[in-house]
Amino acid sequence: MSTLPIPQDLIAAQNAPLAGPIGEDYAALGRQLQRRGTSIDDIKARVAAFSVAIPTWGSGRGGTRFARFPIAGEPTNIHEKLDDCALVNQLGRATPRVSPHFPWDKVADYKALREQAASLGLGFDAVNSNTFQDQKNQPHSYRNGSLTATDAAVRTQAIEHNIECIEIGRQLGSRALTVWIGDGTNFAGQQDFSRSLDRYLESTARIYAALPDGWRMLLEHKLYEPAFYSTVISDWGSSILAAQQLGPKAKCLVDLGHHAPSVNIEQIVARLHRFGKLGGFHFNDSKYGDDDLDSGSINPHQLFLVFNELIEAEQNPLGGFDPAYMIDQSHNATDPIESMLSSAEAIVAAYAKALLVDREQLHQAQEGNDTMMAFQALRRAYRTDVTPILAAARYEAGGAIDVLATYRASGWRARKAQERRATGLGAGIV
Ligand code: RM4
Ligand code: MN
Ligand code: MN
């Protein structure tokens, strides 16, 4: 039986005064798109079918390395995190899967957890391992690295943790393991670049060997942090070489915040896809680095350009295109539920705009070296306000036309502040 977090009646009551106006906006936009030869209903159907996973750790307030400022009513465990994620999906209808992180989300009974999620209308996406922190009662420390540590016992512990994550994921119905390691160095000469990569390849091969059929292993690269001189899997080059060596189940995962500020990430998307190695995406936004800010809050145009490449990839699948889309954010200054609602909306909007690109015009202009018209094909799509398409898709799926207003009207956070215990370093990442 489904037990959605808030009454559907409340959503219906909030939608009632908005349904007429949004219908008018939808009709007007439909006429505009018709003139461009595009059916708005087709776009709406694609939008309705699109989804992005949300991270369990995104439901708590994050922090910086200086401080974390909790809010009352934050989730304190995976069960409460699922409730919050379910509410995000109930209102926004674009985030039906959650991505758990272990050991943060460990429980005794995963069958029960899967059932709880299902009753809330949620499934599980990629499972994430954590060998960037030491856990209580763990025999070996990751202070000198995990999968790439020089000490074989440390590597074995990290490998076993990843294999345990696969096992948990199997019970949860997940089909992918995301591996991001914090391994790297802070000083020139600290480690041998080649030998640490050799150890990475050896360790990941042992994890790879434990992948069940139909599973994928997503390798996530990151330029810096927590290591500041070098990281072992620093860029898409290291990532794709490792994925190619590991085998067909290994793919690369692009986190938008894991590159130097001026790197052309949309081009990386195209490159990875060209070699069949684009496995997943972590959406967020940033100004400086791995800021984990809300998707589309700083550079929505980049998000659009990324989706433009993703649509190109989808239309030219080269034998396969099935990336795992996920939000990976840390909400330090907002209510995490509001950030996830607003981020999911920004991501879906970028997707919808990319669908509006006149690909024939774009490709013709590209072939004819008509630079301005190629750019205009993108610009015309980008400046289209797709809000009515998103709102109509949500409304028809039982979601809220105005997700933030409906969330606030639900009084959810204040209620949870009464029910949930106060967090110290609770659910978010610091
Ligand atoms: C890392 C990376 C991983 C995420 C952790 C919490 O920077 O983005 O995907 O699991 O943060
Ligand atoms: Mn990430
Ligand atoms: Mn990150």
XYZ file of C-alpha atoms in Angstrom, residues 146-399:
254
model
C 41.945 3.399 0.506
C 41.797 1.488 -2.789
C 45.257 2.849 -3.610
C 46.859 2.596 -0.171
C 50.342 1.123 -0.078
C 49.262 -1.195 2.757
C 47.553 -4.264 1.272
C 45.398 -4.745 4.370
C 43.909 -1.266 3.918
C 43.199 -1.974 0.268
C 41.516 -5.256 1.139
C 39.316 -3.511 3.696
C 38.291 -0.898 1.098
C 37.615 -3.579 -1.532
C 35.513 -5.584 0.911
C 33.500 -2.491 1.776
C 32.726 -1.934 -1.915
C 31.709 -5.564 -2.323
C 29.463 -5.221 0.725
C 27.875 -2.172 -0.947
C 27.135 -4.277 -4.017
C 25.516 -6.889 -1.792
C 23.380 -4.264 -0.053
C 22.519 -2.751 -3.428
C 21.399 -6.148 -4.699
C 18.968 -6.399 -1.809
C 17.694 -2.893 -2.493
C 17.147 -3.475 -6.200
C 19.965 -1.210 -7.302
C 22.053 -2.011 -10.381
C 25.070 0.208 -10.075
C 27.923 0.924 -7.719
C 29.444 4.405 -7.777
C 33.038 4.548 -6.648
C 34.540 7.859 -5.686
C 37.692 7.776 -3.609
C 39.392 10.623 -1.812
C 42.809 9.077 -2.455
C 45.564 11.399 -3.550
C 48.417 13.479 -2.252
C 49.078 16.825 -0.645
C 52.788 17.129 -1.354
C 54.936 16.853 -4.421
C 56.758 13.546 -4.336
C 54.420 12.100 -1.707
C 53.468 9.151 -3.892
C 54.453 7.588 -7.155
C 51.730 8.541 -9.685
C 52.016 5.310 -11.657
C 52.198 2.908 -8.759
C 49.169 4.439 -7.020
C 47.183 4.105 -10.249
C 48.357 0.479 -10.571
C 46.989 -0.191 -7.104
C 43.694 1.490 -8.067
C 43.383 -0.722 -11.138
C 44.170 -3.834 -9.156
C 41.683 -2.995 -6.382
C 38.878 -1.948 -8.721
C 39.379 -5.134 -10.759
C 38.607 -7.122 -7.621
C 35.437 -5.094 -7.057
C 34.532 -5.390 -10.721
C 34.796 -9.173 -10.467
C 32.061 -9.098 -7.803
C 29.526 -7.209 -9.955
C 26.365 -9.214 -10.629
C 25.031 -9.528 -14.178
C 23.301 -6.398 -15.387
C 25.286 -4.202 -12.978
C 27.528 -1.286 -13.756
C 30.422 0.181 -11.881
C 30.567 3.976 -12.195
C 33.995 5.523 -11.736
C 33.801 9.112 -10.535
C 36.760 11.395 -11.115
C 37.553 14.551 -9.172
C 40.261 17.093 -9.672
C 41.074 17.854 -6.045
C 39.784 17.623 -2.486
C 40.362 16.210 0.042
C 43.779 15.793 -1.577
C 45.104 19.104 -2.857
C 48.182 18.261 -4.886
C 46.994 15.263 -6.878
C 44.124 12.807 -6.846
C 44.466 9.320 -8.249
C 41.410 9.554 -10.516
C 41.676 13.242 -11.207
C 40.049 13.607 -14.605
C 37.988 11.944 -17.321
C 41.181 10.733 -18.992
C 42.239 8.655 -16.004
C 38.644 7.572 -15.554
C 38.079 6.354 -19.110
C 41.424 4.548 -19.221
C 40.547 2.733 -16.010
C 37.031 1.961 -17.272
C 38.424 0.611 -20.535
C 40.873 -1.595 -18.732
C 38.259 -2.914 -16.299
C 35.749 -3.966 -18.945
C 32.283 -3.250 -20.354
C 30.516 -2.961 -17.011
C 32.783 -0.102 -15.973
C 31.719 3.385 -17.044
C 32.628 6.944 -16.185
C 30.549 9.225 -14.032
C 30.738 12.973 -14.526
C 30.089 15.160 -11.499
C 29.656 18.731 -12.706
C 31.658 20.156 -9.808
C 34.680 17.920 -10.207
C 36.565 19.896 -12.840
C 38.715 22.976 -13.020
C 36.507 26.080 -13.424
C 36.985 26.620 -17.160
C 36.852 22.998 -18.318
C 34.377 22.331 -21.134
C 32.243 19.668 -19.468
C 29.763 19.351 -22.325
C 32.642 18.294 -24.529
C 33.683 15.671 -21.983
C 30.135 14.296 -22.177
C 30.460 13.955 -25.941
C 33.893 12.343 -25.681
C 32.865 9.773 -23.088
C 29.799 8.882 -25.094
C 31.852 8.539 -28.272
C 33.725 5.679 -26.621
C 30.668 4.117 -24.977
C 31.817 5.050 -21.497
C 29.336 7.663 -20.314
C 27.752 5.909 -17.341
C 26.306 8.567 -15.120
C 25.976 12.140 -14.094
C 26.021 13.996 -10.792
C 24.219 17.300 -11.171
C 25.058 20.348 -9.093
C 26.457 23.785 -9.771
C 29.593 25.575 -8.771
C 31.613 28.725 -9.027
C 34.962 27.486 -7.790
C 35.133 23.702 -7.596
C 33.168 20.988 -5.850
C 30.869 23.581 -4.319
C 27.835 21.274 -4.567
C 25.496 24.235 -5.075
C 21.991 23.821 -6.455
C 21.768 22.697 -10.080
C 21.358 25.595 -12.466
C 21.757 28.208 -9.738
C 25.012 29.664 -11.061
C 25.378 28.539 -14.641
C 22.082 27.288 -16.085
C 23.429 27.700 -19.601
C 26.128 25.119 -18.943
C 23.450 22.742 -17.697
C 21.563 23.293 -20.935
C 24.693 22.685 -23.030
C 25.340 19.458 -21.128
C 21.796 18.309 -21.891
C 22.241 19.340 -25.468
C 25.087 16.812 -25.689
C 23.061 14.222 -23.814
C 20.234 14.539 -26.357
C 22.747 14.236 -29.194
C 24.058 11.101 -27.497
C 20.564 9.727 -27.026
C 19.772 10.250 -30.707
C 23.027 8.659 -31.737
C 23.344 5.870 -29.168
C 26.426 4.155 -30.683
C 25.321 0.819 -29.297
C 24.034 2.043 -25.955
C 23.039 5.102 -23.989
C 21.628 4.705 -20.508
C 23.269 7.149 -18.116
C 22.330 7.202 -14.438
C 21.241 10.756 -13.679
C 21.568 11.918 -10.117
C 21.618 15.112 -8.099
C 24.713 15.411 -5.883
C 24.433 18.532 -3.794
C 25.127 19.792 -0.320
C 22.498 22.168 0.974
C 24.237 24.449 3.405
C 22.019 27.489 3.295
C 18.534 26.296 2.371
C 15.931 23.777 3.426
C 17.234 20.664 1.613
C 13.752 19.684 0.434
C 13.300 23.071 -1.206
C 16.715 22.827 -2.823
C 15.994 19.396 -4.212
C 12.615 20.511 -5.548
C 14.091 23.566 -7.188
C 17.131 21.671 -8.502
C 15.065 18.886 -10.009
C 12.968 21.541 -11.728
C 16.107 23.229 -13.105
C 17.430 19.912 -14.408
C 14.159 18.966 -16.074
C 13.927 22.466 -17.559
C 17.411 22.132 -19.074
C 16.390 18.774 -20.486
C 13.163 20.200 -21.953
C 15.038 23.100 -23.535
C 17.569 20.729 -25.057
C 14.653 18.777 -26.542
C 13.488 21.990 -28.210
C 16.711 22.446 -30.173
C 15.979 22.186 -33.882
C 18.566 19.471 -34.536
C 18.142 19.611 -38.289
C 18.868 23.314 -38.338
C 21.769 22.836 -35.937
C 23.371 20.029 -37.920
C 22.872 21.811 -41.237
C 24.438 24.966 -39.887
C 27.325 22.958 -38.461
C 27.919 21.187 -41.766
C 27.684 24.476 -43.666
C 30.011 26.271 -41.242
C 27.283 28.790 -40.492
C 28.473 29.647 -37.034
C 25.794 32.175 -36.177
C 22.874 29.982 -37.212
C 24.305 26.988 -35.351
C 24.465 29.103 -32.234
C 20.966 30.518 -32.866
C 19.556 26.985 -32.971
C 20.750 26.586 -29.408
C 19.790 30.075 -28.312
C 16.228 29.863 -29.544
C 15.675 26.715 -27.536
C 17.474 28.065 -24.484
C 15.420 31.228 -24.218
C 12.099 29.394 -24.397
C 10.314 29.453 -21.062
C 9.398 25.799 -20.560
C 7.733 26.345 -17.164
C 4.206 25.519 -18.445
C 5.406 22.184 -19.870
C 6.974 21.144 -16.584
C 4.030 22.335 -14.520
C 1.515 20.546 -16.755
C 3.546 17.314 -16.632
C 3.696 17.458 -12.834
C 0.022 18.335 -12.534
C -1.050 15.425 -14.730
C 1.130 13.070 -12.697
C -0.491 14.180 -9.430
C 2.289 16.560 -8.404
